[in-house]
PDB file of C-alpha atoms and ligand atoms in Angstrom:
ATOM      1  CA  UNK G  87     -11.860  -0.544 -22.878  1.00 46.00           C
ATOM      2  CA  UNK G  88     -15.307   0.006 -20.821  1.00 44.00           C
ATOM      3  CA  UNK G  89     -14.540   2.861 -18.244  1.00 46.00           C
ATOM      4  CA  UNK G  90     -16.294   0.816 -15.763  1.00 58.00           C
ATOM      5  CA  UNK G  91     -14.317  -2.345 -15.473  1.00 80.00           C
ATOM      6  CA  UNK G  92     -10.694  -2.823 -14.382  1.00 93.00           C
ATOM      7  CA  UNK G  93      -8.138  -4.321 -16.866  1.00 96.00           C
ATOM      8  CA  UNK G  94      -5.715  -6.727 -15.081  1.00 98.00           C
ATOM      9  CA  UNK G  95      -2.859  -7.664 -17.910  1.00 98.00           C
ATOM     10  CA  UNK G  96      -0.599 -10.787 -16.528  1.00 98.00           C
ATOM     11  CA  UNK G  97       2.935 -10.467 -18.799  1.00 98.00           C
ATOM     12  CA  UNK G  98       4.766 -14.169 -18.238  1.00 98.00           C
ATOM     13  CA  UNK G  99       7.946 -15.147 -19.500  1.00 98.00           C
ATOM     14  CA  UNK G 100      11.861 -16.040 -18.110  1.00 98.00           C
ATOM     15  CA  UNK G 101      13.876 -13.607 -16.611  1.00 98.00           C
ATOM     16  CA  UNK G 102      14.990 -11.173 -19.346  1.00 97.00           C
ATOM     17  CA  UNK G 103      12.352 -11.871 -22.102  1.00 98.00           C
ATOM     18  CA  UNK G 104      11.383  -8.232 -22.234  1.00 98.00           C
ATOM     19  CA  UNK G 105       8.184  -8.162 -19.849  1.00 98.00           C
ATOM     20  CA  UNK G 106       9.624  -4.877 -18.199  1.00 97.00           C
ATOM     21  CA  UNK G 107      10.577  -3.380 -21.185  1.00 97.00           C
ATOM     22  CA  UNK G 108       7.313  -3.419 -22.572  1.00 98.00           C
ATOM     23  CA  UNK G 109       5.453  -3.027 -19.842  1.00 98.00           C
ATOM     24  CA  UNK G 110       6.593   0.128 -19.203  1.00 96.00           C
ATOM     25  CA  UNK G 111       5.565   1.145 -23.176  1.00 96.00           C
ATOM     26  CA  UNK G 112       2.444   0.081 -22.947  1.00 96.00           C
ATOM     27  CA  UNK G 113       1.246   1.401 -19.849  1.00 95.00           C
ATOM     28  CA  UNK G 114       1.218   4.730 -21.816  1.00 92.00           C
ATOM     29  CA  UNK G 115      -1.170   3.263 -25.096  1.00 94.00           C
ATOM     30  CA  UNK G 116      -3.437   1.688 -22.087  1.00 95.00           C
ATOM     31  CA  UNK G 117      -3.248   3.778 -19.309  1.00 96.00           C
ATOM     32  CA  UNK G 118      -3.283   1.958 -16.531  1.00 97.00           C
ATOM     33  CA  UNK G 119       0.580   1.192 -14.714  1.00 98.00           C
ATOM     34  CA  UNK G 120       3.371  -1.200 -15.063  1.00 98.00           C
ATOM     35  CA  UNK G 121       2.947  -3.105 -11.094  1.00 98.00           C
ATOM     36  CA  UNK G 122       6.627  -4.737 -11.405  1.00 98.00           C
ATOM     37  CA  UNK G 123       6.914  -7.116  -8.206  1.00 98.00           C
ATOM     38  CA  UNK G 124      10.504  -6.918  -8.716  1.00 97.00           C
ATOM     39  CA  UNK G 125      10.796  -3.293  -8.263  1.00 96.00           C
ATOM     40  CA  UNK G 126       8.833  -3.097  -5.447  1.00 98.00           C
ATOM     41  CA  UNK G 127      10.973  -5.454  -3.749  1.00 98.00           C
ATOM     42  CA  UNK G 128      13.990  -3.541  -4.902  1.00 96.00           C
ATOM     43  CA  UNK G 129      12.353  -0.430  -3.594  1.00 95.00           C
ATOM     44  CA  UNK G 130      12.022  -1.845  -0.613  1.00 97.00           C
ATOM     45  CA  UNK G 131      15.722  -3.129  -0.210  1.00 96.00           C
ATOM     46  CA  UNK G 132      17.337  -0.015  -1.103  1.00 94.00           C
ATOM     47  CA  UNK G 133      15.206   1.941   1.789  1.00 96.00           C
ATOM     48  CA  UNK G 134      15.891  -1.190   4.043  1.00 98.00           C
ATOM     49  CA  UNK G 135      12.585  -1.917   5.213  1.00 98.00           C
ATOM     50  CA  UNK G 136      11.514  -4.841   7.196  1.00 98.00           C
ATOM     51  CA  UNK G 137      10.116  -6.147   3.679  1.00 98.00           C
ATOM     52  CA  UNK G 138      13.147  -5.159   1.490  1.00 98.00           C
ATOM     53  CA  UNK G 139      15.547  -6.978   4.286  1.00 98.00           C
ATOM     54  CA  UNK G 140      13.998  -9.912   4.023  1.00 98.00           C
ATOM     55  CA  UNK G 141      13.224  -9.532   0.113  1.00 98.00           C
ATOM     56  CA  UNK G 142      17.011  -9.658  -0.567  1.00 98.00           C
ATOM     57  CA  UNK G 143      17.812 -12.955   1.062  1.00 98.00           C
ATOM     58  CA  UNK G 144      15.720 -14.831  -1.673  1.00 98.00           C
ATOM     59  CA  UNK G 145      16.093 -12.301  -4.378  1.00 98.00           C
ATOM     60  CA  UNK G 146      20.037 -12.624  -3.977  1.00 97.00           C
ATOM     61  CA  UNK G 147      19.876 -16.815  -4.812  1.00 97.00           C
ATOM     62  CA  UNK G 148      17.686 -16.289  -7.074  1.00 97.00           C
ATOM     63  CA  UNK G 149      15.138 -17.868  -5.506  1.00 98.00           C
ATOM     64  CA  UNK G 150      11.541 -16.819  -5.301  1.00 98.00           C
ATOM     65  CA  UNK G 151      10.437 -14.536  -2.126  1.00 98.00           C
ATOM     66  CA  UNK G 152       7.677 -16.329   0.208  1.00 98.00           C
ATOM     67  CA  UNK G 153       4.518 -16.314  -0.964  1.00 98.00           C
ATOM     68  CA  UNK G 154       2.611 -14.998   1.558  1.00 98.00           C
ATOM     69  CA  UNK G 155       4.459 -11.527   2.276  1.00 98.00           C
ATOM     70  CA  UNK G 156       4.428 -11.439  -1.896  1.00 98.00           C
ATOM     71  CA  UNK G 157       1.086 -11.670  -1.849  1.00 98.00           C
ATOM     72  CA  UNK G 158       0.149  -9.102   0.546  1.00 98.00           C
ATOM     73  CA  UNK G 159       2.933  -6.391  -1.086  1.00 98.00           C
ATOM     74  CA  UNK G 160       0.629  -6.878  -4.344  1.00 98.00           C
ATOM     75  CA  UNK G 161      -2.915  -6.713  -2.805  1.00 98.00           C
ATOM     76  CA  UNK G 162      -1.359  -3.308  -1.049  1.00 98.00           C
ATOM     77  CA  UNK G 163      -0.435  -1.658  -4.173  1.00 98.00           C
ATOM     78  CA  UNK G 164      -3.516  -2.478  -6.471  1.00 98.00           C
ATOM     79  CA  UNK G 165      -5.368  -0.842  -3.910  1.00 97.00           C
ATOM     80  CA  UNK G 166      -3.638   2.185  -4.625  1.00 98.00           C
ATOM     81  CA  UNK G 167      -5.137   5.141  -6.784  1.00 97.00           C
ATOM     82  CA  UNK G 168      -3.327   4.968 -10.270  1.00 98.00           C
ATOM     83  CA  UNK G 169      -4.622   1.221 -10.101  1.00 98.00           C
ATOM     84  CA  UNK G 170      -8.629   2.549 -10.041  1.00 97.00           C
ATOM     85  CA  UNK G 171      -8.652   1.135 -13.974  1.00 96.00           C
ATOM     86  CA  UNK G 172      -5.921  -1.714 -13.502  1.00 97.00           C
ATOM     87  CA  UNK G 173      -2.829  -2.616 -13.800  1.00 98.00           C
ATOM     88  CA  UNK G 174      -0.293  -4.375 -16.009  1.00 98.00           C
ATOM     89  CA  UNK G 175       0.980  -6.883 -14.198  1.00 98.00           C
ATOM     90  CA  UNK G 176       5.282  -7.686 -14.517  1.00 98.00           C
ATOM     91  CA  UNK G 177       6.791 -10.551 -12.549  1.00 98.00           C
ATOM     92  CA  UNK G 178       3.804 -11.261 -10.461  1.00 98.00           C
ATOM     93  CA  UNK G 179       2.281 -13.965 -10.174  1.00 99.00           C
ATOM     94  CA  UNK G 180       5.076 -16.301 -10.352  1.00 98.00           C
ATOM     95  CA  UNK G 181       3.948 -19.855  -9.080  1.00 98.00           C
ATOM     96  CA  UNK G 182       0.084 -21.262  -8.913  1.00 98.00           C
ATOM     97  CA  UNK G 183       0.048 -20.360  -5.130  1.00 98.00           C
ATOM     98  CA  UNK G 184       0.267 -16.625  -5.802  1.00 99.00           C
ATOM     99  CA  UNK G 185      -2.544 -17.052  -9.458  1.00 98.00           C
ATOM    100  CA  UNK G 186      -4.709 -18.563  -7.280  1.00 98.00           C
ATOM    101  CA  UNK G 187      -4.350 -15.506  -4.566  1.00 98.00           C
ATOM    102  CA  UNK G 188      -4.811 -13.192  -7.378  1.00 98.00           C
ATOM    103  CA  UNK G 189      -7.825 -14.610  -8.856  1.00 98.00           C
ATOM    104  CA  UNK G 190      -9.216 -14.194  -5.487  1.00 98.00           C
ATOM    105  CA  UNK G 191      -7.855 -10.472  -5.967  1.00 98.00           C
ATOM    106  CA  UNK G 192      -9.370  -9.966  -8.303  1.00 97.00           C
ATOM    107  CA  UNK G 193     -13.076 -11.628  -8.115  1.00 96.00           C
ATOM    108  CA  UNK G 194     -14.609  -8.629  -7.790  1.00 95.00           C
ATOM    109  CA  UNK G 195     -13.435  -7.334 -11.614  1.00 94.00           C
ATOM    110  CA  UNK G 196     -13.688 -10.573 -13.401  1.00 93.00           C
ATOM    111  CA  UNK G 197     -10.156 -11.639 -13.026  1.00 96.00           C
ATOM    112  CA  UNK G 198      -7.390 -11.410 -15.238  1.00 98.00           C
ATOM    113  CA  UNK G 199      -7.945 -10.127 -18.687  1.00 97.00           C
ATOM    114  CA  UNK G 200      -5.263 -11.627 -20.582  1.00 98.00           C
ATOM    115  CA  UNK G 201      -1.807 -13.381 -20.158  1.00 98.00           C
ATOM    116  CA  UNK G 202       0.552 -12.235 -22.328  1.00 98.00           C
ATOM    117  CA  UNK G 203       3.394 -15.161 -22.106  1.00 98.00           C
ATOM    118  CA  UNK G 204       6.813 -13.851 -23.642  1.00 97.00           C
ATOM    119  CA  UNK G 205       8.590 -16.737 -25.120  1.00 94.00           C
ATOM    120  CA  UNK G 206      12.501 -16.053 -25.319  1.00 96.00           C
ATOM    121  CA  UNK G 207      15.516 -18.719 -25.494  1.00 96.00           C
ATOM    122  CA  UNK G 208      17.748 -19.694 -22.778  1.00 95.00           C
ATOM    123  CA  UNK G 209      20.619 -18.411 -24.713  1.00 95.00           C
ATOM    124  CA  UNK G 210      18.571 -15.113 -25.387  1.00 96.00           C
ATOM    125  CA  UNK G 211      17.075 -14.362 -22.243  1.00 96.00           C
ATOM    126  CA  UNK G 212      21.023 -14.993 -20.604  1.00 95.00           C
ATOM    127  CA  UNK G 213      22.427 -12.873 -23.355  1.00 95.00           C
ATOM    128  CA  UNK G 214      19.870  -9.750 -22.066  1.00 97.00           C
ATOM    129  CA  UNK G 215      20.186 -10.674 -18.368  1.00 97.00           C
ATOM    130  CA  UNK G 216      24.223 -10.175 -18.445  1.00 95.00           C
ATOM    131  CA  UNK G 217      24.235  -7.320 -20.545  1.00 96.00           C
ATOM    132  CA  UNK G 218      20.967  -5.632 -18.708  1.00 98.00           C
ATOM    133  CA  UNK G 219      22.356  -2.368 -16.840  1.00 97.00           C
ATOM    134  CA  UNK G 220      19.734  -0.390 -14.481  1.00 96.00           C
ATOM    135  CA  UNK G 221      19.879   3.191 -13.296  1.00 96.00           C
ATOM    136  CA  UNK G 222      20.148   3.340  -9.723  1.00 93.00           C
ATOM    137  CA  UNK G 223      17.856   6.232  -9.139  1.00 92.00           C
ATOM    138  CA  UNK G 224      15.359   5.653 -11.440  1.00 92.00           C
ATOM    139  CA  UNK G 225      15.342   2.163 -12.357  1.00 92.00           C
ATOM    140  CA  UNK G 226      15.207   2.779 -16.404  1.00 95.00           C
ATOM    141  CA  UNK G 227      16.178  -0.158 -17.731  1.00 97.00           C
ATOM    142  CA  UNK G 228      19.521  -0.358 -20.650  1.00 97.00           C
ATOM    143  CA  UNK G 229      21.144  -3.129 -22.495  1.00 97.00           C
ATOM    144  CA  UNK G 230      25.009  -2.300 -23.150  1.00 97.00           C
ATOM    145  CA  UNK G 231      24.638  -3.710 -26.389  1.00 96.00           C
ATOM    146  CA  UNK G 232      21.208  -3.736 -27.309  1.00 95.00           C
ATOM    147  CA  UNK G 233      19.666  -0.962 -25.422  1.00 96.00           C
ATOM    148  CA  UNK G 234      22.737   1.398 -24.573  1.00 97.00           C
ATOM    149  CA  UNK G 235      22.046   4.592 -22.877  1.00 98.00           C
ATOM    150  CA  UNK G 236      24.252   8.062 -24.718  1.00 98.00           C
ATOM    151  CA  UNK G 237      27.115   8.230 -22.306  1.00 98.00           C
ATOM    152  CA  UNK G 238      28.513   4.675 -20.603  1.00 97.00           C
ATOM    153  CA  UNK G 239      27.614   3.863 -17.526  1.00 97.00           C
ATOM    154  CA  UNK G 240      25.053   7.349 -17.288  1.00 98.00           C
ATOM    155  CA  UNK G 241      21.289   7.092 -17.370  1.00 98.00           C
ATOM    156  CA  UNK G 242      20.017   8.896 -20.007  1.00 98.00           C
ATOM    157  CA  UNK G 243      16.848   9.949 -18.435  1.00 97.00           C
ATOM    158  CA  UNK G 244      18.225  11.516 -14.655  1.00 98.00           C
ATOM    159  CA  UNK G 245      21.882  10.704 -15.295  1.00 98.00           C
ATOM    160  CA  UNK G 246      21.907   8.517 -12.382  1.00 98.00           C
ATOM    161  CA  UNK G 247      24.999   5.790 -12.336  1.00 98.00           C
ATOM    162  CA  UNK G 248      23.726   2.419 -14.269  1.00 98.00           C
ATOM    163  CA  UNK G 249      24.468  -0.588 -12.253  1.00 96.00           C
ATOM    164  CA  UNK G 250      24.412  -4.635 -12.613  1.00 96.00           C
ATOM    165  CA  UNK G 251      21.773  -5.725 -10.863  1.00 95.00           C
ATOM    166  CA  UNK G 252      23.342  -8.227  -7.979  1.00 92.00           C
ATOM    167  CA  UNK G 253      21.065 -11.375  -9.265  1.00 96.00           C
ATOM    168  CA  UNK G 254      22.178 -10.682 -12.818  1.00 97.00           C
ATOM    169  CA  UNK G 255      25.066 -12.350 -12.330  1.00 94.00           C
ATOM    170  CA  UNK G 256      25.230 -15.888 -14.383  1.00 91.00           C
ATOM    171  CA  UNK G 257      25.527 -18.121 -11.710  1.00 91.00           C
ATOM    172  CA  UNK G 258      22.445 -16.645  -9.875  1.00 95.00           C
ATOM    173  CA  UNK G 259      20.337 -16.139 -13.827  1.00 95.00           C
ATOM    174  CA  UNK G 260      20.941 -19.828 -14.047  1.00 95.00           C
ATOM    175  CA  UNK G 261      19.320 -20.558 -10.912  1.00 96.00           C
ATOM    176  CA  UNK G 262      16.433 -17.927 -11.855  1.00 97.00           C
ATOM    177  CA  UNK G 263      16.035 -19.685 -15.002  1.00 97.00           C
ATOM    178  CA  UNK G 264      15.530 -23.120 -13.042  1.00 97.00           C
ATOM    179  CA  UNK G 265      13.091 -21.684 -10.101  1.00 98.00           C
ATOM    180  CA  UNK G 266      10.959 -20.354 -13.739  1.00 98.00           C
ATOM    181  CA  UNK G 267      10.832 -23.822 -15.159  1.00 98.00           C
ATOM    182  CA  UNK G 268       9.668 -25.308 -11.673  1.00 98.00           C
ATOM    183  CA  UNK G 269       7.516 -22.433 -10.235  1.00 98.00           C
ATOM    184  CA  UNK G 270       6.379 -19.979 -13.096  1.00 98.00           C
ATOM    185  CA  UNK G 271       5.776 -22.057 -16.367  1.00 97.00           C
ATOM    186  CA  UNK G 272       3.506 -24.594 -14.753  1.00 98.00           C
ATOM    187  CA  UNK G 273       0.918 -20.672 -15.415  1.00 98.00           C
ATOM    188  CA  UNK G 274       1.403 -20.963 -18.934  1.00 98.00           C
ATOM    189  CA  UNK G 275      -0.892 -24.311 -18.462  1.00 98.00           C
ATOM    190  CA  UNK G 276      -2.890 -22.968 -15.897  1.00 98.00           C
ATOM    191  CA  UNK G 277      -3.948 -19.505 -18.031  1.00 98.00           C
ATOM    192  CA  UNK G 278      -4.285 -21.961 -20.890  1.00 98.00           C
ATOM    193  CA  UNK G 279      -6.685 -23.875 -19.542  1.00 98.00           C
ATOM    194  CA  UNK G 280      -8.623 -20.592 -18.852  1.00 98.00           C
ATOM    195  CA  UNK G 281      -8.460 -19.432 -22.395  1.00 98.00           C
ATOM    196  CA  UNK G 282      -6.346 -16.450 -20.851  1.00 98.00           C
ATOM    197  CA  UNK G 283      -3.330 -16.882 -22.799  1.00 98.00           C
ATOM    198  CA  UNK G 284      -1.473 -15.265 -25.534  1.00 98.00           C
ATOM    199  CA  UNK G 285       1.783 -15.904 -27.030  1.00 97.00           C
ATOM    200  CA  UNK G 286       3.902 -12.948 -28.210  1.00 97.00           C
ATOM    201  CA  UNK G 287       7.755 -14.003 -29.588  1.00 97.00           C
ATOM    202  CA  UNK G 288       9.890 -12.270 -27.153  1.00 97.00           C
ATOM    203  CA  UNK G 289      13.099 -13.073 -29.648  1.00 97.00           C
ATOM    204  CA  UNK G 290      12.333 -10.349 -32.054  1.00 96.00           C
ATOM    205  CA  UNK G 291      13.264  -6.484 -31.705  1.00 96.00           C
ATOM    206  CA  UNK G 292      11.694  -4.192 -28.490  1.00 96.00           C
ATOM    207  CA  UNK G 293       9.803  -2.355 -31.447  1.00 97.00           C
ATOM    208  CA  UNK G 294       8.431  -5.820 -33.069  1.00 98.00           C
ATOM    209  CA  UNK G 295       7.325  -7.049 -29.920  1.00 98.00           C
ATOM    210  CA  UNK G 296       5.698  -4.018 -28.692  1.00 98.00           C
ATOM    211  CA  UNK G 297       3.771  -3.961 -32.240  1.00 97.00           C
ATOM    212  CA  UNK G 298       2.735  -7.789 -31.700  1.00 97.00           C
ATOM    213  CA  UNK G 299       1.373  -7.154 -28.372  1.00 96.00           C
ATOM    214  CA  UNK G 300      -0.425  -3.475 -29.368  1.00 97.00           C
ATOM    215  CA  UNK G 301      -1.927  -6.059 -32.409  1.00 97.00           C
ATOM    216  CA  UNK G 302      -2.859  -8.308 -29.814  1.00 96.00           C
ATOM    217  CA  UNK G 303      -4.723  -6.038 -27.297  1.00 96.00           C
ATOM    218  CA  UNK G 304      -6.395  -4.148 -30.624  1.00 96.00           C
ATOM    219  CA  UNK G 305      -7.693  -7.955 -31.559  1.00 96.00           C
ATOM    220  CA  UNK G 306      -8.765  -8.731 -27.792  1.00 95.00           C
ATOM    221  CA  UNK G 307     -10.866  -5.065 -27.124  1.00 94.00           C
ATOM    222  CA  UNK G 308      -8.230  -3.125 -25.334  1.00 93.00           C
ATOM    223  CA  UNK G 309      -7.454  -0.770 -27.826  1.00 92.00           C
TER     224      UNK G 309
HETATM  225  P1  LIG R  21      13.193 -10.411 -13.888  1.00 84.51           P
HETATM  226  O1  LIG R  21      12.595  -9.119 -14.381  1.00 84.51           O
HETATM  227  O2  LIG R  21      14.576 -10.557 -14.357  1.00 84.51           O
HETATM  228  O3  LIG R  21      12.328 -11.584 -14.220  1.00 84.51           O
HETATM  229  P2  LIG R  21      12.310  -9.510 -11.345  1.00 84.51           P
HETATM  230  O4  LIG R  21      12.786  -8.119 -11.229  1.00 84.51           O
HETATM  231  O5  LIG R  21      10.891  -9.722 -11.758  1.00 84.51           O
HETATM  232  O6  LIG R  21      13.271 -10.298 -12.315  1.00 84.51           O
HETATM  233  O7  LIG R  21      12.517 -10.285  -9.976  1.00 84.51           O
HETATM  234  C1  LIG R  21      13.730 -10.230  -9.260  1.00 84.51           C
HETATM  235  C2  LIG R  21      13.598 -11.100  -8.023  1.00 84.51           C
HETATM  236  O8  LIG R  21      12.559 -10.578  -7.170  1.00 84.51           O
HETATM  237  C3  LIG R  21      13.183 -12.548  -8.267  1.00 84.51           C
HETATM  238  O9  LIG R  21      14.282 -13.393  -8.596  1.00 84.51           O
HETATM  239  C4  LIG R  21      12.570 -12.917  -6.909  1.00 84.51           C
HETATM  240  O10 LIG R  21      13.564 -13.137  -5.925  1.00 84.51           O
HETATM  241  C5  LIG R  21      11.838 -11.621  -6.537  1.00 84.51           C
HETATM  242  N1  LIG R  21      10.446 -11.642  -7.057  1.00 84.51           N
HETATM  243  C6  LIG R  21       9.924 -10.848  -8.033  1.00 84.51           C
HETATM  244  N2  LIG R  21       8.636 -11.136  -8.240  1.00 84.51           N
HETATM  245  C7  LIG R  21       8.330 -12.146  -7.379  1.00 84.51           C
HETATM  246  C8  LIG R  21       7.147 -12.895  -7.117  1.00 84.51           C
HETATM  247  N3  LIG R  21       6.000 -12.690  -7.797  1.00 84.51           N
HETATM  248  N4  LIG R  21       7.203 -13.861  -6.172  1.00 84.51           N
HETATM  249  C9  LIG R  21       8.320 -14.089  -5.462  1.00 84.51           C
HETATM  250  N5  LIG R  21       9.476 -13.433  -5.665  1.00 84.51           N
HETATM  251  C10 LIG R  21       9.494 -12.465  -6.620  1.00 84.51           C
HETATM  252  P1  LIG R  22      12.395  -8.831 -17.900  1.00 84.51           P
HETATM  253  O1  LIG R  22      11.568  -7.736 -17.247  1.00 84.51           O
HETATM  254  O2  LIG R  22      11.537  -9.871 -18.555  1.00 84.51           O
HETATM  255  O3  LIG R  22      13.379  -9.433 -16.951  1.00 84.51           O
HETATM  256  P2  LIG R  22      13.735  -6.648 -19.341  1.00 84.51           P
HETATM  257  O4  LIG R  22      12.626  -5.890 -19.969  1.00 84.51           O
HETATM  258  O5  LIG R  22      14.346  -6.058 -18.119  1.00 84.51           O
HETATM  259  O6  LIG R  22      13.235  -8.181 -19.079  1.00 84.51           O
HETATM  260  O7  LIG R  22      14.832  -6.922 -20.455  1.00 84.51           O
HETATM  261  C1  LIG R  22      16.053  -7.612 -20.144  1.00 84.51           C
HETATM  262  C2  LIG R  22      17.208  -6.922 -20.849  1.00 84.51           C
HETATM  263  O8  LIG R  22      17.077  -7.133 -22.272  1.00 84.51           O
HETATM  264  C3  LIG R  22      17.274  -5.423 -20.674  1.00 84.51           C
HETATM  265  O9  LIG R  22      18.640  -5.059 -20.660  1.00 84.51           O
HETATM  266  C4  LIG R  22      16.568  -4.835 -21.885  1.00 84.51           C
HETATM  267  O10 LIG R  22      17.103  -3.569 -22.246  1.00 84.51           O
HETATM  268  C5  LIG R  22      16.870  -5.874 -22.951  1.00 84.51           C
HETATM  269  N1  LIG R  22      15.750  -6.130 -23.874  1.00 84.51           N
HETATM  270  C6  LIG R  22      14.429  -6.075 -23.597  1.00 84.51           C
HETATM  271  N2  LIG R  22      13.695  -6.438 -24.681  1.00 84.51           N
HETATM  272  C7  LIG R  22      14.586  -6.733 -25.668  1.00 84.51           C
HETATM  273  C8  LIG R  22      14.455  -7.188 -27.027  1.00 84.51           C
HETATM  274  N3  LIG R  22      13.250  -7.403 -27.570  1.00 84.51           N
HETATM  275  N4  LIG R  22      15.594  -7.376 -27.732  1.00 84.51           N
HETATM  276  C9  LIG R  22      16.806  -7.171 -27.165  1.00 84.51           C
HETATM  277  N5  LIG R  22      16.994  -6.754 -25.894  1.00 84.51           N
HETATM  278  C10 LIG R  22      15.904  -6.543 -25.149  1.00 84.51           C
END
């Protein structure tokens, strides 16, 4: 990685394919941050700001929040300091509205780097998403079964209390799954086209999928 030029990693997949998971482990082997569009939004919600109050009317169907006020959260926070070398970007963008705004975004660095696309089952990604438990003060993410944290129902990291996220819930994970099939997965053919994308098999282990991205960044430059 040049120190001159900003790395801008796009990680695509369902709902519960594992794009937090790793994002948050590799942030450390690249050093740049996880920007997670979905905790920004639940940032903003639990502090009850204009933006988190209307975040949680869409983010509570399951449906995707507007574009526009989306768009504007993410140009806000790459402009922040930790992003001066980039940014690994989870959840965001999620329809060809928004990868249009952030090639614009972007221009100025060459655009995107890479798209990492995590592919994952239905019956995989809903097994995750039900079982996914999140710390409400620090948002570490567990799995109860795959992922469990050393006490039930304690984070491990700040002993906060784990919760179930309110749009992890089945009913509202099926209707996440169906706004990803319509919105999101029209970008795998859009990055595709661009010679962007890279496929990583989000059904194997956290530790076998973190290895098959660090191979692909190594093979790419990154590393
Ligand atoms: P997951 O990690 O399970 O894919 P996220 O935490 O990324 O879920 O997103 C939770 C919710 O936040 C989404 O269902 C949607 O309502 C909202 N959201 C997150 N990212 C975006 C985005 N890029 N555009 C619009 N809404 C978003
Ligand atoms: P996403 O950000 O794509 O919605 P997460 O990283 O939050 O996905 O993972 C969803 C749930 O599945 C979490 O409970 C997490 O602990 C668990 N998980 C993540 N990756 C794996 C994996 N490779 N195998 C099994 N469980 C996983």
């Amino acid at each position: 990685m040049t120190a001159s030029k900003r790395i801008f990693l796009v990680l695509l997949g369902p709902p519960g394919s594992g794009k937090g998971t790793q994002a948050r482990r590799l942030q450390e082997h690249l050093g740049i941050p996880q920007v997670s569009t979905g905790d920004l939004f639940r940032c903003n919600v639990k502090a009850e700001t204009p933006l988190g109050v209307l975040a949680k009317r869409y983010m509570d169907k399951g449906e995707l929040v507007p574009d526009k006020v989306t768009i504007r959260m993410v140009a806000q926070r790459l402009q922040e300091e930790d992003c001066a070398n980039g940014a690994i970007l989870d959840g965001f963008p999620r329809n060809l509205i928004q990868a249009s705004a952030l090639d614009e975004l972007l221009a100025a660095d060459g655009g995107v780097a890479l798209v990492v696309w995590f592919n994952a089952s239905d019956e995989e990604v809903m097994n995750r998403i039900t079982g996914r438990r999140v710390c409400r003060s620090c948002g570490q993410v567990y799995h109860m079964m795959f992922n469990p944290p050393q006490q039930e129902g304690v984070c491990d990291v700040d002993g906060g209390e784990l919760y179930l996220r309110a749009d992890d819930q089945p009913e509202t994970v099926k209707n996440r799954l169906y706004v990803y099939y319509k919105q999101s997965s029209p970008l795998v053919g859009y990055y595709y086209a661009k010679g962007l994308l890279a496929e990583v098999d989000g059904s194997q282990s956290p530790d076998a999928v973190t290895e098959a991205f660090l191979t692909l960044l190594k093979s790419h430059g990154y590393l």
